[in-house]
mmCIF file of C-alpha atoms in Angstrom:
data_model
loop_
_atom_site.group_PDB
_atom_site.id
_atom_site.type_symbol
_atom_site.label_atom_id
_atom_site.label_comp_id
_atom_site.label_asym_id
_atom_site.label_seq_id
_atom_site.Cartn_x
_atom_site.Cartn_y
_atom_site.Cartn_z
ATOM 1 C CA UNK A 1 3.600 13.606 -0.128
ATOM 2 C CA UNK A 2 5.829 11.664 -2.527
ATOM 3 C CA UNK A 3 6.566 8.214 -1.125
ATOM 4 C CA UNK A 4 9.902 6.490 -1.712
ATOM 5 C CA UNK A 5 9.097 2.896 -0.818
ATOM 6 C CA UNK A 6 12.305 1.005 -0.076
ATOM 7 C CA UNK A 7 11.974 -2.763 0.238
ATOM 8 C CA UNK A 8 15.246 -3.305 2.069
ATOM 9 C CA UNK A 9 14.768 -7.094 2.338
ATOM 10 C CA UNK A 10 12.548 -9.830 0.958
ATOM 11 C CA UNK A 11 13.221 -11.994 3.998
ATOM 12 C CA UNK A 12 10.164 -12.582 6.159
ATOM 13 C CA UNK A 13 9.267 -14.645 9.201
ATOM 14 C CA UNK A 14 5.873 -15.464 7.638
ATOM 15 C CA UNK A 15 4.900 -17.250 4.447
ATOM 16 C CA UNK A 16 1.569 -15.715 3.444
ATOM 17 C CA UNK A 17 -0.071 -17.681 0.653
ATOM 18 C CA UNK A 18 -0.849 -14.570 -1.397
ATOM 19 C CA UNK A 19 2.588 -12.903 -1.179
ATOM 20 C CA UNK A 20 3.739 -11.206 -4.383
ATOM 21 C CA UNK A 21 7.265 -12.471 -3.712
ATOM 22 C CA UNK A 22 8.301 -15.999 -4.602
ATOM 23 C CA UNK A 23 10.303 -18.246 -2.287
ATOM 24 C CA UNK A 24 13.296 -17.929 -4.625
ATOM 25 C CA UNK A 25 13.253 -14.131 -4.325
ATOM 26 C CA UNK A 26 13.330 -14.219 -0.522
ATOM 27 C CA UNK A 27 16.788 -15.812 -0.672
ATOM 28 C CA UNK A 28 18.362 -12.822 -2.459
ATOM 29 C CA UNK A 29 21.251 -11.047 -0.750
ATOM 30 C CA UNK A 30 20.233 -7.682 0.739
ATOM 31 C CA UNK A 31 22.098 -4.494 -0.109
ATOM 32 C CA UNK A 32 23.994 -2.917 2.834
ATOM 33 C CA UNK A 33 23.358 0.302 4.730
ATOM 34 C CA UNK A 34 25.835 2.220 2.554
ATOM 35 C CA UNK A 35 23.613 1.714 -0.515
ATOM 36 C CA UNK A 36 20.466 2.927 1.258
ATOM 37 C CA UNK A 37 22.338 5.853 2.822
ATOM 38 C CA UNK A 38 23.463 7.028 -0.622
ATOM 39 C CA UNK A 39 19.941 6.634 -2.025
ATOM 40 C CA UNK A 40 18.325 8.548 0.843
ATOM 41 C CA UNK A 41 20.828 11.374 0.435
ATOM 42 C CA UNK A 42 20.066 11.536 -3.291
ATOM 43 C CA UNK A 43 16.339 11.554 -2.561
ATOM 44 C CA UNK A 44 16.771 14.342 -0.017
ATOM 45 C CA UNK A 45 18.337 16.560 -2.689
ATOM 46 C CA UNK A 46 16.136 15.412 -5.576
ATOM 47 C CA UNK A 47 14.184 18.134 -7.356
ATOM 48 C CA UNK A 48 11.459 17.207 -9.832
ATOM 49 C CA UNK A 49 8.171 19.006 -10.604
ATOM 50 C CA UNK A 50 6.024 16.171 -9.214
ATOM 51 C CA UNK A 51 8.046 15.748 -5.997
ATOM 52 C CA UNK A 52 7.429 18.270 -3.251
ATOM 53 C CA UNK A 53 7.040 16.939 0.289
ATOM 54 C CA UNK A 54 8.940 13.674 0.740
ATOM 55 C CA UNK A 55 8.160 10.492 2.603
ATOM 56 C CA UNK A 56 10.091 7.239 3.078
ATOM 57 C CA UNK A 57 8.415 3.891 3.642
ATOM 58 C CA UNK A 58 10.814 1.206 4.917
ATOM 59 C CA UNK A 59 9.336 -2.141 4.044
ATOM 60 C CA UNK A 60 10.142 -5.744 3.109
ATOM 61 C CA UNK A 61 9.515 -8.699 3.434
ATOM 62 C CA UNK A 62 9.802 -7.896 7.089
ATOM 63 C CA UNK A 63 12.118 -4.892 7.316
ATOM 64 C CA UNK A 64 13.234 -5.759 10.856
ATOM 65 C CA UNK A 65 15.104 -8.756 9.414
ATOM 66 C CA UNK A 66 17.612 -6.597 7.518
ATOM 67 C CA UNK A 67 20.888 -6.545 9.451
ATOM 68 C CA UNK A 68 21.149 -2.750 9.044
ATOM 69 C CA UNK A 69 17.478 -1.971 9.680
ATOM 70 C CA UNK A 70 18.099 0.326 12.640
ATOM 71 C CA UNK A 71 20.816 2.289 10.839
ATOM 72 C CA UNK A 72 18.547 2.795 7.816
ATOM 73 C CA UNK A 73 15.642 3.911 9.996
ATOM 74 C CA UNK A 74 17.799 6.232 12.073
ATOM 75 C CA UNK A 75 19.322 7.832 8.957
ATOM 76 C CA UNK A 76 15.888 8.392 7.405
ATOM 77 C CA UNK A 77 14.831 10.297 10.509
ATOM 78 C CA UNK A 78 18.125 12.225 10.652
ATOM 79 C CA UNK A 79 17.261 13.521 7.191
ATOM 80 C CA UNK A 80 13.845 14.558 8.560
ATOM 81 C CA UNK A 81 11.784 12.331 6.275
ATOM 82 C CA UNK A 82 8.267 11.373 7.270
ATOM 83 C CA UNK A 83 9.014 7.691 7.880
ATOM 84 C CA UNK A 84 6.473 4.873 7.726
ATOM 85 C CA UNK A 85 7.024 1.242 8.732
ATOM 86 C CA UNK A 86 4.748 -1.490 7.305
ATOM 87 C CA UNK A 87 5.040 -4.760 9.246
ATOM 88 C CA UNK A 88 3.183 -8.003 9.860
ATOM 89 C CA UNK A 89 3.375 -7.001 13.527
ATOM 90 C CA UNK A 90 4.389 -10.424 14.845
ATOM 91 C CA UNK A 91 7.961 -9.457 15.793
ATOM 92 C CA UNK A 92 7.100 -6.274 17.666
ATOM 93 C CA UNK A 93 8.150 -6.093 21.304
ATOM 94 C CA UNK A 94 7.951 -3.347 23.882
ATOM 95 C CA UNK A 95 11.670 -2.602 23.419
ATOM 96 C CA UNK A 96 11.334 -2.329 19.621
ATOM 97 C CA UNK A 97 8.280 -0.085 19.739
ATOM 98 C CA UNK A 98 9.837 2.091 22.435
ATOM 99 C CA UNK A 99 12.832 2.574 20.140
ATOM 100 C CA UNK A 100 10.475 3.477 17.264
ATOM 101 C CA UNK A 101 9.024 6.176 19.488
ATOM 102 C CA UNK A 102 12.440 7.487 20.484
ATOM 103 C CA UNK A 103 13.586 7.675 16.857
ATOM 104 C CA UNK A 104 10.429 9.510 15.808
ATOM 105 C CA UNK A 105 8.753 6.943 13.549
ATOM 106 C CA UNK A 106 5.717 8.695 12.073
ATOM 107 C CA UNK A 107 3.438 5.712 11.554
ATOM 108 C CA UNK A 108 3.381 1.932 11.690
ATOM 109 C CA UNK A 109 1.195 -0.112 9.328
ATOM 110 C CA UNK A 110 -0.023 -3.548 10.478
ATOM 111 C CA UNK A 111 -2.026 -6.038 8.415
ATOM 112 C CA UNK A 112 -5.205 -7.774 9.570
ATOM 113 C CA UNK A 113 -6.734 -9.983 6.912
ATOM 114 C CA UNK A 114 -10.162 -10.663 8.357
ATOM 115 C CA UNK A 115 -11.300 -12.426 11.481
ATOM 116 C CA UNK A 116 -8.760 -14.660 13.215
ATOM 117 C CA UNK A 117 -9.655 -17.849 11.335
ATOM 118 C CA UNK A 118 -9.340 -16.293 7.885
ATOM 119 C CA UNK A 119 -6.347 -14.128 8.769
ATOM 120 C CA UNK A 120 -4.491 -17.296 9.758
ATOM 121 C CA UNK A 121 -5.569 -19.192 6.650
ATOM 122 C CA UNK A 122 -3.733 -16.504 4.693
ATOM 123 C CA UNK A 123 -0.861 -15.701 7.040
ATOM 124 C CA UNK A 124 -0.263 -18.746 9.210
ATOM 125 C CA UNK A 125 -1.280 -20.181 12.563
ATOM 126 C CA UNK A 126 -0.759 -17.957 15.593
ATOM 127 C CA UNK A 127 -0.222 -14.790 13.547
ATOM 128 C CA UNK A 128 -3.436 -12.999 14.492
ATOM 129 C CA UNK A 129 -2.783 -12.729 18.230
ATOM 130 C CA UNK A 130 0.847 -11.730 17.661
ATOM 131 C CA UNK A 131 -0.186 -8.995 15.230
ATOM 132 C CA UNK A 132 -2.832 -7.826 17.688
ATOM 133 C CA UNK A 133 -0.272 -7.566 20.492
ATOM 134 C CA UNK A 134 2.000 -5.625 18.144
ATOM 135 C CA UNK A 135 -0.793 -3.187 17.267
ATOM 136 C CA UNK A 136 -1.625 -2.715 20.940
ATOM 137 C CA UNK A 137 2.022 -1.812 21.616
ATOM 138 C CA UNK A 138 1.940 0.802 18.850
ATOM 139 C CA UNK A 139 -1.184 2.244 20.469
ATOM 140 C CA UNK A 140 0.381 2.120 23.939
ATOM 141 C CA UNK A 141 3.412 4.151 22.866
ATOM 142 C CA UNK A 142 1.307 6.721 21.031
ATOM 143 C CA UNK A 143 2.595 6.090 17.523
ATOM 144 C CA UNK A 144 0.166 6.648 14.667
ATOM 145 C CA UNK A 145 -1.308 3.280 13.668
ATOM 146 C CA UNK A 146 -2.580 2.348 10.214
ATOM 147 C CA UNK A 147 -4.193 -0.953 9.309
ATOM 148 C CA UNK A 148 -4.047 -2.758 5.976
ATOM 149 C CA UNK A 149 -6.253 -5.597 4.812
ATOM 150 C CA UNK A 150 -6.230 -7.607 1.603
ATOM 151 C CA UNK A 151 -9.630 -8.668 0.254
ATOM 152 C CA UNK A 152 -9.672 -12.189 -1.194
ATOM 153 C CA UNK A 153 -12.255 -14.903 -1.855
ATOM 154 C CA UNK A 154 -11.542 -16.205 1.647
ATOM 155 C CA UNK A 155 -11.996 -13.070 3.731
ATOM 156 C CA UNK A 156 -13.787 -10.258 1.843
ATOM 157 C CA UNK A 157 -16.945 -10.665 3.918
ATOM 158 C CA UNK A 158 -14.894 -9.976 7.071
ATOM 159 C CA UNK A 159 -14.311 -6.320 6.170
ATOM 160 C CA UNK A 160 -16.789 -4.914 8.761
ATOM 161 C CA UNK A 161 -14.958 -6.841 11.506
ATOM 162 C CA UNK A 162 -11.578 -5.530 10.365
ATOM 163 C CA UNK A 163 -12.862 -1.943 10.374
ATOM 164 C CA UNK A 164 -14.296 -2.347 13.874
ATOM 165 C CA UNK A 165 -10.989 -3.797 15.074
ATOM 166 C CA UNK A 166 -9.127 -0.862 13.527
ATOM 167 C CA UNK A 167 -11.421 1.570 15.348
ATOM 168 C CA UNK A 168 -10.949 -0.261 18.655
ATOM 169 C CA UNK A 169 -7.168 -0.100 18.200
ATOM 170 C CA UNK A 170 -7.318 3.632 17.554
ATOM 171 C CA UNK A 171 -6.087 3.376 13.950
ATOM 172 C CA UNK A 172 -6.309 6.518 11.820
ATOM 173 C CA UNK A 173 -6.613 4.870 8.413
ATOM 174 C CA UNK A 174 -7.472 1.481 6.894
ATOM 175 C CA UNK A 175 -5.816 0.736 3.545
ATOM 176 C CA UNK A 176 -7.797 -1.857 1.582
ATOM 177 C CA UNK A 177 -6.104 -3.981 -1.078
ATOM 178 C CA UNK A 178 -7.992 -6.109 -3.569
ATOM 179 C CA UNK A 179 -5.900 -9.224 -4.094
ATOM 180 C CA UNK A 180 -4.088 -9.719 -7.401
ATOM 181 C CA UNK A 181 -2.519 -13.115 -8.054
ATOM 182 C CA UNK A 182 1.270 -12.628 -8.190
ATOM 183 C CA UNK A 183 4.411 -14.345 -6.928
ATOM 184 C CA UNK A 184 3.702 -17.110 -4.431
ATOM 185 C CA UNK A 185 0.025 -16.321 -4.783
ATOM 186 C CA UNK A 186 0.089 -17.495 -8.405
ATOM 187 C CA UNK A 187 1.187 -20.921 -7.180
ATOM 188 C CA UNK A 188 -0.660 -21.271 -3.882
ATOM 189 C CA UNK A 189 -3.685 -18.968 -4.215
ATOM 190 C CA UNK A 190 -4.336 -18.582 -7.923
ATOM 191 C CA UNK A 191 -8.135 -18.630 -7.417
ATOM 192 C CA UNK A 192 -8.210 -16.009 -4.677
ATOM 193 C CA UNK A 193 -9.106 -12.891 -6.676
ATOM 194 C CA UNK A 194 -12.579 -11.357 -6.382
ATOM 195 C CA UNK A 195 -14.816 -11.252 -9.448
ATOM 196 C CA UNK A 196 -15.791 -7.930 -11.032
ATOM 197 C CA UNK A 197 -19.176 -8.238 -9.377
ATOM 198 C CA UNK A 198 -17.631 -8.836 -5.952
ATOM 199 C CA UNK A 199 -15.240 -5.925 -6.411
ATOM 200 C CA UNK A 200 -18.164 -3.641 -7.280
ATOM 201 C CA UNK A 201 -20.067 -4.740 -4.166
ATOM 202 C CA UNK A 202 -16.964 -4.241 -2.034
ATOM 203 C CA UNK A 203 -16.514 -0.648 -3.204
ATOM 204 C CA UNK A 204 -19.976 0.310 -2.022
ATOM 205 C CA UNK A 205 -19.456 -1.564 1.231
ATOM 206 C CA UNK A 206 -16.196 0.329 1.744
ATOM 207 C CA UNK A 207 -18.015 3.616 1.188
ATOM 208 C CA UNK A 208 -20.819 2.637 3.587
ATOM 209 C CA UNK A 209 -18.316 1.658 6.284
ATOM 210 C CA UNK A 210 -16.292 4.818 5.684
ATOM 211 C CA UNK A 211 -19.386 6.929 6.256
ATOM 212 C CA UNK A 212 -20.319 4.915 9.354
ATOM 213 C CA UNK A 213 -16.890 5.401 10.963
ATOM 214 C CA UNK A 214 -16.195 8.900 9.622
ATOM 215 C CA UNK A 215 -15.752 10.371 13.095
ATOM 216 C CA UNK A 216 -12.973 7.968 14.069
ATOM 217 C CA UNK A 217 -11.040 6.723 11.027
ATOM 218 C CA UNK A 218 -10.844 6.834 7.238
ATOM 219 C CA UNK A 219 -10.839 4.085 4.616
ATOM 220 C CA UNK A 220 -8.964 4.104 1.321
ATOM 221 C CA UNK A 221 -8.324 1.589 -1.431
ATOM 222 C CA UNK A 222 -5.405 0.507 -3.564
ATOM 223 C CA UNK A 223 -5.379 -1.601 -6.758
ATOM 224 C CA UNK A 224 -8.935 -0.355 -7.472
ATOM 225 C CA UNK A 225 -8.514 3.336 -8.421
ATOM 226 C CA UNK A 226 -12.126 3.411 -9.637
ATOM 227 C CA UNK A 227 -13.075 4.001 -5.996
ATOM 228 C CA UNK A 228 -12.020 7.604 -6.627
ATOM 229 C CA UNK A 229 -14.795 7.859 -9.194
ATOM 230 C CA UNK A 230 -17.309 6.733 -6.597
ATOM 231 C CA UNK A 231 -15.990 9.360 -4.158
ATOM 232 C CA UNK A 232 -16.048 12.055 -6.835
ATOM 233 C CA UNK A 233 -19.671 11.316 -7.695
ATOM 234 C CA UNK A 234 -20.630 11.313 -4.015
ATOM 235 C CA UNK A 235 -18.892 14.659 -3.589
ATOM 236 C CA UNK A 236 -20.914 16.074 -6.482
ATOM 237 C CA UNK A 237 -24.046 14.942 -4.657
ATOM 238 C CA UNK A 238 -22.779 16.694 -1.504
ATOM 239 C CA UNK A 239 -22.436 13.381 0.280
ATOM 240 C CA UNK A 240 -19.640 12.316 2.640
ATOM 241 C CA UNK A 241 -16.084 12.065 1.327
ATOM 242 C CA UNK A 242 -12.965 11.451 3.466
ATOM 243 C CA UNK A 243 -10.604 14.351 4.145
ATOM 244 C CA UNK A 244 -7.875 12.804 1.991
ATOM 245 C CA UNK A 245 -10.143 13.269 -1.052
ATOM 246 C CA UNK A 246 -9.057 16.916 -1.106
ATOM 247 C CA UNK A 247 -5.407 16.344 -0.232
ATOM 248 C CA UNK A 248 -3.783 13.293 -1.776
ATOM 249 C CA UNK A 249 -2.957 12.218 -5.307
ATOM 250 C CA UNK A 250 -6.008 10.412 -6.769
ATOM 251 C CA UNK A 251 -6.208 7.057 -8.523
ATOM 252 C CA UNK A 252 -3.142 5.174 -9.751
ATOM 253 C CA UNK A 253 -0.099 6.699 -8.066
ATOM 254 C CA UNK A 254 2.624 4.784 -9.942
ATOM 255 C CA UNK A 255 5.694 6.999 -10.517
ATOM 256 C CA UNK A 256 3.735 10.244 -10.078
ATOM 257 C CA UNK A 257 3.244 9.867 -6.329
ATOM 258 C CA UNK A 258 5.443 6.939 -5.312
ATOM 259 C CA UNK A 259 8.087 4.584 -6.555
ATOM 260 C CA UNK A 260 9.288 1.237 -5.211
ATOM 261 C CA UNK A 261 12.920 0.171 -4.734
ATOM 262 C CA UNK A 262 13.701 -3.549 -4.392
ATOM 263 C CA UNK A 263 16.311 -5.029 -2.066
ATOM 264 C CA UNK A 264 18.503 -5.373 -5.189
ATOM 265 C CA UNK A 265 18.274 -1.671 -6.019
ATOM 266 C CA UNK A 266 15.876 -1.962 -8.934
ATOM 267 C CA UNK A 267 13.179 0.681 -9.337
ATOM 268 C CA UNK A 268 9.589 -0.418 -9.955
ATOM 269 C CA UNK A 269 6.567 1.802 -10.726
ATOM 270 C CA UNK A 270 4.749 0.268 -7.738
ATOM 271 C CA UNK A 271 5.245 -2.693 -5.370
ATOM 272 C CA UNK A 272 3.023 -4.981 -7.435
ATOM 273 C CA UNK A 273 4.000 -3.723 -10.876
ATOM 274 C CA UNK A 274 7.287 -5.560 -11.043
ATOM 275 C CA UNK A 275 8.685 -4.278 -14.312
ATOM 276 C CA UNK A 276 12.035 -2.616 -13.669
ATOM 277 C CA UNK A 277 12.415 1.019 -14.700
ATOM 278 C CA UNK A 278 16.139 0.885 -14.040
ATOM 279 C CA UNK A 279 18.878 -0.187 -11.639
ATOM 280 C CA UNK A 280 20.187 2.266 -9.028
ATOM 281 C CA UNK A 281 23.566 0.558 -9.151
ATOM 282 C CA UNK A 282 23.836 1.827 -12.735
ATOM 283 C CA UNK A 283 21.751 5.024 -12.883
ATOM 284 C CA UNK A 284 20.616 7.783 -10.545
ATOM 285 C CA UNK A 285 17.093 7.907 -9.173
ATOM 286 C CA UNK A 286 16.457 11.113 -11.120
ATOM 287 C CA UNK A 287 17.560 9.558 -14.423
ATOM 288 C CA UNK A 288 15.190 6.658 -13.846
ATOM 289 C CA UNK A 289 12.209 8.783 -12.836
ATOM 290 C CA UNK A 290 12.412 10.994 -15.935
ATOM 291 C CA UNK A 291 12.959 8.091 -18.351
ATOM 292 C CA UNK A 292 10.487 7.384 -21.132
ATOM 293 C CA UNK A 293 9.547 4.079 -19.518
ATOM 294 C CA UNK A 294 8.717 5.820 -16.229
ATOM 295 C CA UNK A 295 6.631 8.372 -18.116
ATOM 296 C CA UNK A 296 4.655 5.579 -19.801
ATOM 297 C CA UNK A 297 3.700 4.123 -16.420
ATOM 298 C CA UNK A 298 2.837 7.577 -15.086
ATOM 299 C CA UNK A 299 0.445 8.137 -17.988
ATOM 300 C CA UNK A 300 -3.260 8.357 -17.248
ATOM 301 C CA UNK A 301 -4.005 6.789 -20.639
ATOM 302 C CA UNK A 302 -1.981 3.595 -20.146
ATOM 303 C CA UNK A 303 -5.019 1.525 -21.139
ATOM 304 C CA UNK A 304 -6.819 2.206 -24.420
ATOM 305 C CA UNK A 305 -10.123 2.394 -22.573
ATOM 306 C CA UNK A 306 -8.751 5.349 -20.573
ATOM 307 C CA UNK A 307 -8.098 7.586 -23.591
ATOM 308 C CA UNK A 308 -11.686 8.786 -23.938
ATOM 309 C CA UNK A 309 -12.671 8.322 -20.279
ATOM 310 C CA UNK A 310 -13.868 11.437 -18.478
ATOM 311 C CA UNK A 311 -12.501 10.041 -15.195
ATOM 312 C CA UNK A 312 -8.934 9.345 -16.362
ATOM 313 C CA UNK A 313 -7.413 12.147 -14.277
ATOM 314 C CA UNK A 314 -8.794 10.750 -11.017
ATOM 315 C CA UNK A 315 -8.445 7.058 -11.856
ATOM 316 C CA UNK A 316 -6.027 5.896 -14.551
ATOM 317 C CA UNK A 317 -6.759 2.208 -14.005
ATOM 318 C CA UNK A 318 -4.639 -0.257 -12.026
ATOM 319 C CA UNK A 319 -1.656 -1.014 -14.270
ATOM 320 C CA UNK A 320 -0.910 -4.251 -12.440
ATOM 321 C CA UNK A 321 -4.076 -5.745 -13.911
ATOM 322 C CA UNK A 322 -4.259 -6.972 -17.499
ATOM 323 C CA UNK A 323 -7.977 -6.153 -17.333
ATOM 324 C CA UNK A 324 -8.528 -2.555 -16.131
ATOM 325 C CA UNK A 325 -12.063 -3.616 -15.011
ATOM 326 C CA UNK A 326 -13.636 -0.892 -17.126
ATOM 327 C CA UNK A 327 -16.097 0.014 -18.444
ATOM 328 C CA UNK A 328 -17.934 -2.458 -16.161
ATOM 329 C CA UNK A 329 -16.990 -0.806 -12.856
ATOM 330 C CA UNK A 330 -17.513 2.781 -13.990
ATOM 331 C CA UNK A 331 -20.858 2.106 -15.644
ATOM 332 C CA UNK A 332 -22.190 0.360 -12.551
ATOM 333 C CA UNK A 333 -20.755 2.896 -10.115
ATOM 334 C CA UNK A 334 -22.500 5.694 -12.043
ATOM 335 C CA UNK A 335 -25.744 3.734 -12.194
ATOM 336 C CA UNK A 336 -25.826 3.078 -8.457
ATOM 337 C CA UNK A 337 -24.819 6.569 -7.408
ATOM 338 C CA UNK A 338 -27.492 8.054 -9.663
ATOM 339 C CA UNK A 339 -30.077 6.005 -7.761
ATOM 340 C CA UNK A 340 -29.049 7.516 -4.417
#
């Protein structure tokens, strides 16, 4: 399902130390409802070979802080898009979540970055309990709940606790980010990234936890597409793989399976890969998506190391990273799986 991720505002009520936005960016003026309405209408009628089923993710910042948030959400649902709402969860109230339910929101994504102490080191004091109350409201009103977590030097050992919390909340999926130093993070959390060795260990822990909780929820990764290689090798050994392994676009999804629109109308290959492909105030979405620059980011041989790699079609490397982490990750993933 192709995902049009629209970051309608960079304003946020939190100030997470690893945010990929800078403080200067959060002061930018948001585009009005009329802009997003026009874009959603264009997207509805857009026909490209790699776009079939269509999804809209309304994000931020904290999307609720856009003055036209409810109009944008309502219009997305009027056009019958599968509509997802990422949020830090701290602003959710019973009235807001009830309205989500009435409008037909398909899923809500809430972040939990480790146990309470570490979550609040990253996101601010008092944020854990507020996010928890928000998640419980999503559960109460029967909306599909997804959990995200960002693995950093501070919290990566908390992953089992996050997965257990997700299960207890009735979440269907846990999306696991591996922190990359960008934006505010470059200034306030420049030493927060995991080493190659820690990333390797985390991938096998993710797989172990996924197998443990396979009857209740699934785990997936982003920013480390090499996890798809691990899953592929496990599948060849007739071991457990999550259901999405057979359904969703594998590896790096930039351009080919999603695109990111900023609150200024600029199109990025992905939320973290902040190199503009074009400006929607000057060009159509279709023109931008078929441009040579978009094609370069969609390529599965973006990195030289990928050209001769047998896994390029299920991985493609994370293009946000200057170091694609290969061949180290692939060699060690193969070695470990072969020992199973």
